[in-house]
Amino acid sequence: MQLFLGPYQVGNSLYPLALDLFIPTIFFFFFGSAYRVGRYLMTYKKPFVAVPIASQEVVRGKISSIERVKSLVDTFSNSSKVGLKRKPVTTTAGLLMHLGLVVMIFLLAQHMVFWAYYLPPYRVLFPLAIPESSTDGLLSLTMSTFPRTPTPYPFVHDIWGPLTVILNGQYISFLLLVLLGIYLGHKFHAFADGLSLRAGDWWFFLLLYVDIVLGLLATSHIPNNVVWYDNLLGGHILLAEIIIATLPFTRGFHMFEFYLGKIREWYFMLYRRGEK
């Protein structure tokens, strides 16, 4: 099959096509992100309460560096504190899901090799890599007990130690599937109660769920066939690229707008009293 980037036997393997689409995916992501951030900055509205300039200067003069850092931490944690009180189950699931995604995307050994291919300085984080499965984690531990025997997993046992038996891609994938199931179940329940949901709310989480399943099947070699492996791995990467390219226009982009909004909130509340 002839595509615009070159000839690909799509029916036999999606893997080379997925690799060649990575750079265009990053371009679309940054283009969409620039649009979203620009729109946010131009349309951001903050209520203003008049405060005498002299009073503001006095207040600013009494703020220490420690208080600034404490205020920044409080600003970011306030929403989680409120969420844990009002919706403890979904908030806890959401926090664990975000943590699991960060670890999976940026610290899974296979993913780190992928990132380092495009960003060579990323190699400095290799000592933090987690193995693909619990079996790999166990092998890295047992083989590292013999100093003269080179281990095939040189960058997993030094930092995490025995944690690699549970801190690995396989177990984190299972955890993410459960947490995403809870989150999607909450969405279905809200929809059944008549709450209107945007398409982006469904798009991001459903694609993410399927993508995790594809990655888990590929790394587990299910089914154990080379052609199936190439297609599953290629499909996993392609689906991830679709998620990345469309992220600025879906619910998932809140992970960036949230931090941007919190930094602005902290700045206006701390340095410009009377504005929020």
PDB file of N, CA, C and O in Angstrom, residues 34-93:
ATOM      1  N   ALA A  34      -0.244  25.341  21.288  1.00  0.00           N
ATOM      2  CA  ALA A  34      -0.052  26.790  21.165  1.00  0.00           C
ATOM      3  C   ALA A  34      -1.395  27.495  21.025  1.00  0.00           C
ATOM      4  O   ALA A  34      -1.611  28.569  21.599  1.00  0.00           O
ATOM      5  N   TYR A  35      -2.300  26.887  20.265  1.00  0.00           N
ATOM      6  CA  TYR A  35      -3.630  27.470  20.105  1.00  0.00           C
ATOM      7  C   TYR A  35      -4.386  27.503  21.430  1.00  0.00           C
ATOM      8  O   TYR A  35      -4.959  28.531  21.808  1.00  0.00           O
ATOM      9  N   ARG A  36      -4.368  26.380  22.168  1.00  0.00           N
ATOM     10  CA  ARG A  36      -5.107  26.311  23.432  1.00  0.00           C
ATOM     11  C   ARG A  36      -4.532  27.264  24.478  1.00  0.00           C
ATOM     12  O   ARG A  36      -5.278  27.963  25.177  1.00  0.00           O
ATOM     13  N   VAL A  37      -3.207  27.285  24.599  1.00  0.00           N
ATOM     14  CA  VAL A  37      -2.581  28.160  25.589  1.00  0.00           C
ATOM     15  C   VAL A  37      -2.797  29.622  25.217  1.00  0.00           C
ATOM     16  O   VAL A  37      -3.102  30.465  26.076  1.00  0.00           O
ATOM     17  N   GLY A  38      -2.653  29.940  23.919  1.00  0.00           N
ATOM     18  CA  GLY A  38      -2.890  31.313  23.481  1.00  0.00           C
ATOM     19  C   GLY A  38      -4.315  31.755  23.744  1.00  0.00           C
ATOM     20  O   GLY A  38      -4.559  32.876  24.209  1.00  0.00           O
ATOM     21  N   ARG A  39      -5.267  30.872  23.467  1.00  0.00           N
ATOM     22  CA  ARG A  39      -6.665  31.209  23.729  1.00  0.00           C
ATOM     23  C   ARG A  39      -6.917  31.385  25.220  1.00  0.00           C
ATOM     24  O   ARG A  39      -7.655  32.280  25.638  1.00  0.00           O
ATOM     25  N   TYR A  40      -6.271  30.548  26.028  1.00  0.00           N
ATOM     26  CA  TYR A  40      -6.432  30.644  27.483  1.00  0.00           C
ATOM     27  C   TYR A  40      -5.915  31.984  28.000  1.00  0.00           C
ATOM     28  O   TYR A  40      -6.569  32.654  28.800  1.00  0.00           O
ATOM     29  N   LEU A  41      -4.737  32.383  27.532  1.00  0.00           N
ATOM     30  CA  LEU A  41      -4.146  33.624  28.002  1.00  0.00           C
ATOM     31  C   LEU A  41      -4.939  34.846  27.556  1.00  0.00           C
ATOM     32  O   LEU A  41      -5.028  35.842  28.287  1.00  0.00           O
ATOM     33  N   MET A  42      -5.539  34.766  26.364  1.00  0.00           N
ATOM     34  CA  MET A  42      -6.282  35.914  25.848  1.00  0.00           C
ATOM     35  C   MET A  42      -7.677  36.030  26.445  1.00  0.00           C
ATOM     36  O   MET A  42      -8.236  37.122  26.537  1.00  0.00           O
ATOM     37  N   THR A  43      -8.246  34.906  26.846  1.00  0.00           N
ATOM     38  CA  THR A  43      -9.627  34.931  27.340  1.00  0.00           C
ATOM     39  C   THR A  43      -9.719  34.807  28.851  1.00  0.00           C
ATOM     40  O   THR A  43     -10.814  34.816  29.407  1.00  0.00           O
ATOM     41  N   TYR A  44      -8.580  34.702  29.538  1.00  0.00           N
ATOM     42  CA  TYR A  44      -8.596  34.529  30.985  1.00  0.00           C
ATOM     43  C   TYR A  44      -9.148  35.776  31.656  1.00  0.00           C
ATOM     44  O   TYR A  44      -8.685  36.883  31.411  1.00  0.00           O
ATOM     45  N   LYS A  45     -10.150  35.600  32.473  1.00  0.00           N
ATOM     46  CA  LYS A  45     -10.775  36.706  33.189  1.00  0.00           C
ATOM     47  C   LYS A  45     -10.553  36.523  34.685  1.00  0.00           C
ATOM     48  O   LYS A  45     -10.782  35.456  35.231  1.00  0.00           O
ATOM     49  N   LYS A  46     -10.125  37.591  35.327  1.00  0.00           N
ATOM     50  CA  LYS A  46      -9.902  37.534  36.771  1.00  0.00           C
ATOM     51  C   LYS A  46     -10.654  38.675  37.444  1.00  0.00           C
ATOM     52  O   LYS A  46     -10.548  39.836  37.024  1.00  0.00           O
ATOM     53  N   PRO A  47     -11.435  38.388  38.462  1.00  0.00           N
ATOM     54  CA  PRO A  47     -12.124  39.470  39.182  1.00  0.00           C
ATOM     55  C   PRO A  47     -11.123  40.343  39.918  1.00  0.00           C
ATOM     56  O   PRO A  47     -10.102  39.859  40.404  1.00  0.00           O
ATOM     57  N   PHE A  48     -11.423  41.602  39.984  1.00  0.00           N
ATOM     58  CA  PHE A  48     -10.507  42.549  40.618  1.00  0.00           C
ATOM     59  C   PHE A  48     -11.187  43.225  41.801  1.00  0.00           C
ATOM     60  O   PHE A  48     -12.313  43.707  41.704  1.00  0.00           O
ATOM     61  N   VAL A  49     -10.487  43.234  42.923  1.00  0.00           N
ATOM     62  CA  VAL A  49     -10.947  43.932  44.118  1.00  0.00           C
ATOM     63  C   VAL A  49      -9.905  44.973  44.458  1.00  0.00           C
ATOM     64  O   VAL A  49      -8.731  44.638  44.659  1.00  0.00           O
ATOM     65  N   ALA A  50     -10.325  46.231  44.509  1.00  0.00           N
ATOM     66  CA  ALA A  50      -9.379  47.326  44.722  1.00  0.00           C
ATOM     67  C   ALA A  50      -8.715  47.226  46.092  1.00  0.00           C
ATOM     68  O   ALA A  50      -9.386  47.063  47.111  1.00  0.00           O
ATOM     69  N   VAL A  51      -7.390  47.302  46.112  1.00  0.00           N
ATOM     70  CA  VAL A  51      -6.615  47.304  47.346  1.00  0.00           C
ATOM     71  C   VAL A  51      -5.600  48.432  47.237  1.00  0.00           C
ATOM     72  O   VAL A  51      -4.923  48.556  46.209  1.00  0.00           O
ATOM     73  N   PRO A  52      -5.465  49.293  48.247  1.00  0.00           N
ATOM     74  CA  PRO A  52      -4.498  50.395  48.168  1.00  0.00           C
ATOM     75  C   PRO A  52      -3.099  49.891  47.852  1.00  0.00           C
ATOM     76  O   PRO A  52      -2.663  48.867  48.362  1.00  0.00           O
ATOM     77  N   ILE A  53      -2.416  50.633  46.999  1.00  0.00           N
ATOM     78  CA  ILE A  53      -1.076  50.218  46.577  1.00  0.00           C
ATOM     79  C   ILE A  53      -0.130  50.104  47.772  1.00  0.00           C
ATOM     80  O   ILE A  53       0.660  49.171  47.872  1.00  0.00           O
ATOM     81  N   ALA A  54      -0.235  51.049  48.703  1.00  0.00           N
ATOM     82  CA  ALA A  54       0.643  51.006  49.871  1.00  0.00           C
ATOM     83  C   ALA A  54       0.432  49.729  50.676  1.00  0.00           C
ATOM     84  O   ALA A  54       1.385  49.105  51.148  1.00  0.00           O
ATOM     85  N   SER A  55      -0.822  49.315  50.820  1.00  0.00           N
ATOM     86  CA  SER A  55      -1.128  48.093  51.555  1.00  0.00           C
ATOM     87  C   SER A  55      -0.539  46.888  50.847  1.00  0.00           C
ATOM     88  O   SER A  55      -0.022  45.972  51.483  1.00  0.00           O
ATOM     89  N   GLN A  56      -0.621  46.904  49.534  1.00  0.00           N
ATOM     90  CA  GLN A  56      -0.059  45.788  48.780  1.00  0.00           C
ATOM     91  C   GLN A  56       1.445  45.684  48.996  1.00  0.00           C
ATOM     92  O   GLN A  56       1.999  44.609  49.169  1.00  0.00           O
ATOM     93  N   GLU A  57       2.133  46.835  49.001  1.00  0.00           N
ATOM     94  CA  GLU A  57       3.575  46.815  49.166  1.00  0.00           C
ATOM     95  C   GLU A  57       3.975  46.315  50.545  1.00  0.00           C
ATOM     96  O   GLU A  57       4.958  45.590  50.703  1.00  0.00           O
ATOM     97  N   VAL A  58       3.190  46.674  51.564  1.00  0.00           N
ATOM     98  CA  VAL A  58       3.474  46.204  52.908  1.00  0.00           C
ATOM     99  C   VAL A  58       3.322  44.695  52.983  1.00  0.00           C
ATOM    100  O   VAL A  58       4.145  43.983  53.551  1.00  0.00           O
ATOM    101  N   VAL A  59       2.254  44.181  52.369  1.00  0.00           N
ATOM    102  CA  VAL A  59       2.000  42.740  52.388  1.00  0.00           C
ATOM    103  C   VAL A  59       3.107  41.994  51.667  1.00  0.00           C
ATOM    104  O   VAL A  59       3.624  40.991  52.137  1.00  0.00           O
ATOM    105  N   ARG A  60       3.513  42.530  50.505  1.00  0.00           N
ATOM    106  CA  ARG A  60       4.562  41.856  49.744  1.00  0.00           C
ATOM    107  C   ARG A  60       5.871  41.797  50.525  1.00  0.00           C
ATOM    108  O   ARG A  60       6.596  40.820  50.480  1.00  0.00           O
ATOM    109  N   GLY A  61       6.172  42.852  51.245  1.00  0.00           N
ATOM    110  CA  GLY A  61       7.418  42.908  51.973  1.00  0.00           C
ATOM    111  C   GLY A  61       7.519  41.880  53.076  1.00  0.00           C
ATOM    112  O   GLY A  61       8.617  41.541  53.514  1.00  0.00           O
ATOM    113  N   LYS A  62       6.405  41.369  53.550  1.00  0.00           N
ATOM    114  CA  LYS A  62       6.409  40.413  54.646  1.00  0.00           C
ATOM    115  C   LYS A  62       6.394  38.962  54.166  1.00  0.00           C
ATOM    116  O   LYS A  62       6.365  38.053  54.977  1.00  0.00           O
ATOM    117  N   ILE A  63       6.384  38.739  52.867  1.00  0.00           N
ATOM    118  CA  ILE A  63       6.312  37.384  52.332  1.00  0.00           C
ATOM    119  C   ILE A  63       7.724  36.814  52.168  1.00  0.00           C
ATOM    120  O   ILE A  63       8.526  37.354  51.409  1.00  0.00           O
ATOM    121  N   SER A  64       8.022  35.754  52.887  1.00  0.00           N
ATOM    122  CA  SER A  64       9.332  35.118  52.779  1.00  0.00           C
ATOM    123  C   SER A  64       9.325  34.082  51.661  1.00  0.00           C
ATOM    124  O   SER A  64       8.273  33.704  51.144  1.00  0.00           O
ATOM    125  N   SER A  65      10.506  33.603  51.305  1.00  0.00           N
ATOM    126  CA  SER A  65      10.619  32.585  50.251  1.00  0.00           C
ATOM    127  C   SER A  65       9.915  31.292  50.655  1.00  0.00           C
ATOM    128  O   SER A  65       9.282  30.627  49.826  1.00  0.00           O
ATOM    129  N   ILE A  66      10.026  30.933  51.940  1.00  0.00           N
ATOM    130  CA  ILE A  66       9.364  29.723  52.426  1.00  0.00           C
ATOM    131  C   ILE A  66       7.857  29.847  52.308  1.00  0.00           C
ATOM    132  O   ILE A  66       7.168  28.909  51.900  1.00  0.00           O
ATOM    133  N   GLU A  67       7.328  31.034  52.625  1.00  0.00           N
ATOM    134  CA  GLU A  67       5.889  31.257  52.519  1.00  0.00           C
ATOM    135  C   GLU A  67       5.436  31.216  51.071  1.00  0.00           C
ATOM    136  O   GLU A  67       4.326  30.757  50.763  1.00  0.00           O
ATOM    137  N   ARG A  68       6.273  31.700  50.145  1.00  0.00           N
ATOM    138  CA  ARG A  68       5.935  31.642  48.723  1.00  0.00           C
ATOM    139  C   ARG A  68       5.818  30.184  48.262  1.00  0.00           C
ATOM    140  O   ARG A  68       4.881  29.825  47.546  1.00  0.00           O
ATOM    141  N   VAL A  69       6.790  29.365  48.651  1.00  0.00           N
ATOM    142  CA  VAL A  69       6.760  27.952  48.267  1.00  0.00           C
ATOM    143  C   VAL A  69       5.563  27.253  48.899  1.00  0.00           C
ATOM    144  O   VAL A  69       4.865  26.469  48.241  1.00  0.00           O
ATOM    145  N   LYS A  70       5.297  27.537  50.170  1.00  0.00           N
ATOM    146  CA  LYS A  70       4.156  26.939  50.858  1.00  0.00           C
ATOM    147  C   LYS A  70       2.839  27.337  50.182  1.00  0.00           C
ATOM    148  O   LYS A  70       1.944  26.513  50.002  1.00  0.00           O
ATOM    149  N   SER A  71       2.751  28.616  49.789  1.00  0.00           N
ATOM    150  CA  SER A  71       1.552  29.082  49.100  1.00  0.00           C
ATOM    151  C   SER A  71       1.375  28.387  47.753  1.00  0.00           C
ATOM    152  O   SER A  71       0.259  28.045  47.355  1.00  0.00           O
ATOM    153  N   LEU A  72       2.487  28.141  47.041  1.00  0.00           N
ATOM    154  CA  LEU A  72       2.422  27.453  45.750  1.00  0.00           C
ATOM    155  C   LEU A  72       1.938  26.016  45.930  1.00  0.00           C
ATOM    156  O   LEU A  72       1.085  25.534  45.173  1.00  0.00           O
ATOM    157  N   VAL A  73       2.472  25.324  46.949  1.00  0.00           N
ATOM    158  CA  VAL A  73       2.051  23.953  47.225  1.00  0.00           C
ATOM    159  C   VAL A  73       0.565  23.912  47.595  1.00  0.00           C
ATOM    160  O   VAL A  73      -0.186  23.058  47.128  1.00  0.00           O
ATOM    161  N   ASP A  74       0.147  24.860  48.438  1.00  0.00           N
ATOM    162  CA  ASP A  74      -1.266  24.909  48.845  1.00  0.00           C
ATOM    163  C   ASP A  74      -2.175  25.166  47.655  1.00  0.00           C
ATOM    164  O   ASP A  74      -3.265  24.599  47.554  1.00  0.00           O
ATOM    165  N   THR A  75      -1.740  26.019  46.743  1.00  0.00           N
ATOM    166  CA  THR A  75      -2.546  26.336  45.563  1.00  0.00           C
ATOM    167  C   THR A  75      -2.789  25.096  44.719  1.00  0.00           C
ATOM    168  O   THR A  75      -3.895  24.859  44.227  1.00  0.00           O
ATOM    169  N   PHE A  76      -1.745  24.264  44.554  1.00  0.00           N
ATOM    170  CA  PHE A  76      -1.885  23.059  43.739  1.00  0.00           C
ATOM    171  C   PHE A  76      -2.670  21.963  44.470  1.00  0.00           C
ATOM    172  O   PHE A  76      -3.349  21.173  43.835  1.00  0.00           O
ATOM    173  N   SER A  77      -2.568  21.931  45.783  1.00  0.00           N
ATOM    174  CA  SER A  77      -3.194  20.835  46.527  1.00  0.00           C
ATOM    175  C   SER A  77      -4.637  21.128  46.933  1.00  0.00           C
ATOM    176  O   SER A  77      -5.353  20.207  47.330  1.00  0.00           O
ATOM    177  N   ASN A  78      -5.071  22.382  46.827  1.00  0.00           N
ATOM    178  CA  ASN A  78      -6.415  22.726  47.279  1.00  0.00           C
ATOM    179  C   ASN A  78      -7.498  21.951  46.553  1.00  0.00           C
ATOM    180  O   ASN A  78      -8.446  21.440  47.164  1.00  0.00           O
ATOM    181  N   SER A  79      -7.375  21.840  45.231  1.00  0.00           N
ATOM    182  CA  SER A  79      -8.408  21.145  44.454  1.00  0.00           C
ATOM    183  C   SER A  79      -8.483  19.672  44.843  1.00  0.00           C
ATOM    184  O   SER A  79      -9.569  19.088  44.911  1.00  0.00           O
ATOM    185  N   SER A  80      -7.320  19.052  45.124  1.00  0.00           N
ATOM    186  CA  SER A  80      -7.312  17.650  45.532  1.00  0.00           C
ATOM    187  C   SER A  80      -7.938  17.484  46.912  1.00  0.00           C
ATOM    188  O   SER A  80      -8.669  16.511  47.168  1.00  0.00           O
ATOM    189  N   LYS A  81      -7.668  18.423  47.814  1.00  0.00           N
ATOM    190  CA  LYS A  81      -8.239  18.353  49.149  1.00  0.00           C
ATOM    191  C   LYS A  81      -9.760  18.443  49.100  1.00  0.00           C
ATOM    192  O   LYS A  81     -10.471  17.684  49.766  1.00  0.00           O
ATOM    193  N   VAL A  82     -10.253  19.372  48.289  1.00  0.00           N
ATOM    194  CA  VAL A  82     -11.710  19.517  48.143  1.00  0.00           C
ATOM    195  C   VAL A  82     -12.304  18.273  47.504  1.00  0.00           C
ATOM    196  O   VAL A  82     -13.353  17.770  47.918  1.00  0.00           O
ATOM    197  N   GLY A  83     -11.613  17.745  46.469  1.00  0.00           N
ATOM    198  CA  GLY A  83     -12.103  16.550  45.789  1.00  0.00           C
ATOM    199  C   GLY A  83     -12.148  15.340  46.700  1.00  0.00           C
ATOM    200  O   GLY A  83     -13.086  14.538  46.639  1.00  0.00           O
ATOM    201  N   LEU A  84     -11.133  15.184  47.561  1.00  0.00           N
ATOM    202  CA  LEU A  84     -11.107  14.042  48.482  1.00  0.00           C
ATOM    203  C   LEU A  84     -12.253  14.110  49.489  1.00  0.00           C
ATOM    204  O   LEU A  84     -12.738  13.079  49.957  1.00  0.00           O
ATOM    205  N   LYS A  85     -12.694  15.317  49.829  1.00  0.00           N
ATOM    206  CA  LYS A  85     -13.809  15.460  50.757  1.00  0.00           C
ATOM    207  C   LYS A  85     -15.145  15.199  50.073  1.00  0.00           C
ATOM    208  O   LYS A  85     -16.032  14.549  50.635  1.00  0.00           O
ATOM    209  N   ARG A  86     -15.294  15.699  48.857  1.00  0.00           N
ATOM    210  CA  ARG A  86     -16.582  15.594  48.162  1.00  0.00           C
ATOM    211  C   ARG A  86     -16.738  14.275  47.398  1.00  0.00           C
ATOM    212  O   ARG A  86     -17.796  13.664  47.423  1.00  0.00           O
ATOM    213  N   LYS A  87     -15.679  13.863  46.703  1.00  0.00           N
ATOM    214  CA  LYS A  87     -15.732  12.641  45.895  1.00  0.00           C
ATOM    215  C   LYS A  87     -14.461  11.833  46.156  1.00  0.00           C
ATOM    216  O   LYS A  87     -13.555  11.788  45.313  1.00  0.00           O
ATOM    217  N   PRO A  88     -14.369  11.180  47.304  1.00  0.00           N
ATOM    218  CA  PRO A  88     -13.113  10.511  47.670  1.00  0.00           C
ATOM    219  C   PRO A  88     -12.712   9.387  46.722  1.00  0.00           C
ATOM    220  O   PRO A  88     -11.527   9.210  46.438  1.00  0.00           O
ATOM    221  N   VAL A  89     -13.677   8.605  46.235  1.00  0.00           N
ATOM    222  CA  VAL A  89     -13.342   7.449  45.392  1.00  0.00           C
ATOM    223  C   VAL A  89     -12.779   7.892  44.049  1.00  0.00           C
ATOM    224  O   VAL A  89     -11.684   7.478  43.642  1.00  0.00           O
ATOM    225  N   THR A  90     -13.530   8.745  43.342  1.00  0.00           N
ATOM    226  CA  THR A  90     -13.090   9.168  42.012  1.00  0.00           C
ATOM    227  C   THR A  90     -11.839  10.052  42.093  1.00  0.00           C
ATOM    228  O   THR A  90     -10.978   9.991  41.215  1.00  0.00           O
ATOM    229  N   THR A  91     -11.723  10.868  43.139  1.00  0.00           N
ATOM    230  CA  THR A  91     -10.540  11.718  43.274  1.00  0.00           C
ATOM    231  C   THR A  91      -9.297  10.877  43.533  1.00  0.00           C
ATOM    232  O   THR A  91      -8.244  11.102  42.934  1.00  0.00           O
ATOM    233  N   THR A  92      -9.400   9.894  44.425  1.00  0.00           N
ATOM    234  CA  THR A  92      -8.269   9.003  44.693  1.00  0.00           C
ATOM    235  C   THR A  92      -7.886   8.222  43.440  1.00  0.00           C
ATOM    236  O   THR A  92      -6.705   8.087  43.112  1.00  0.00           O
ATOM    237  N   ALA A  93      -8.899   7.704  42.735  1.00  0.00           N
ATOM    238  CA  ALA A  93      -8.635   6.974  41.492  1.00  0.00           C
ATOM    239  C   ALA A  93      -7.961   7.875  40.470  1.00  0.00           C
ATOM    240  O   ALA A  93      -7.028   7.455  39.771  1.00  0.00           O
TER     241      ALA A  93
END
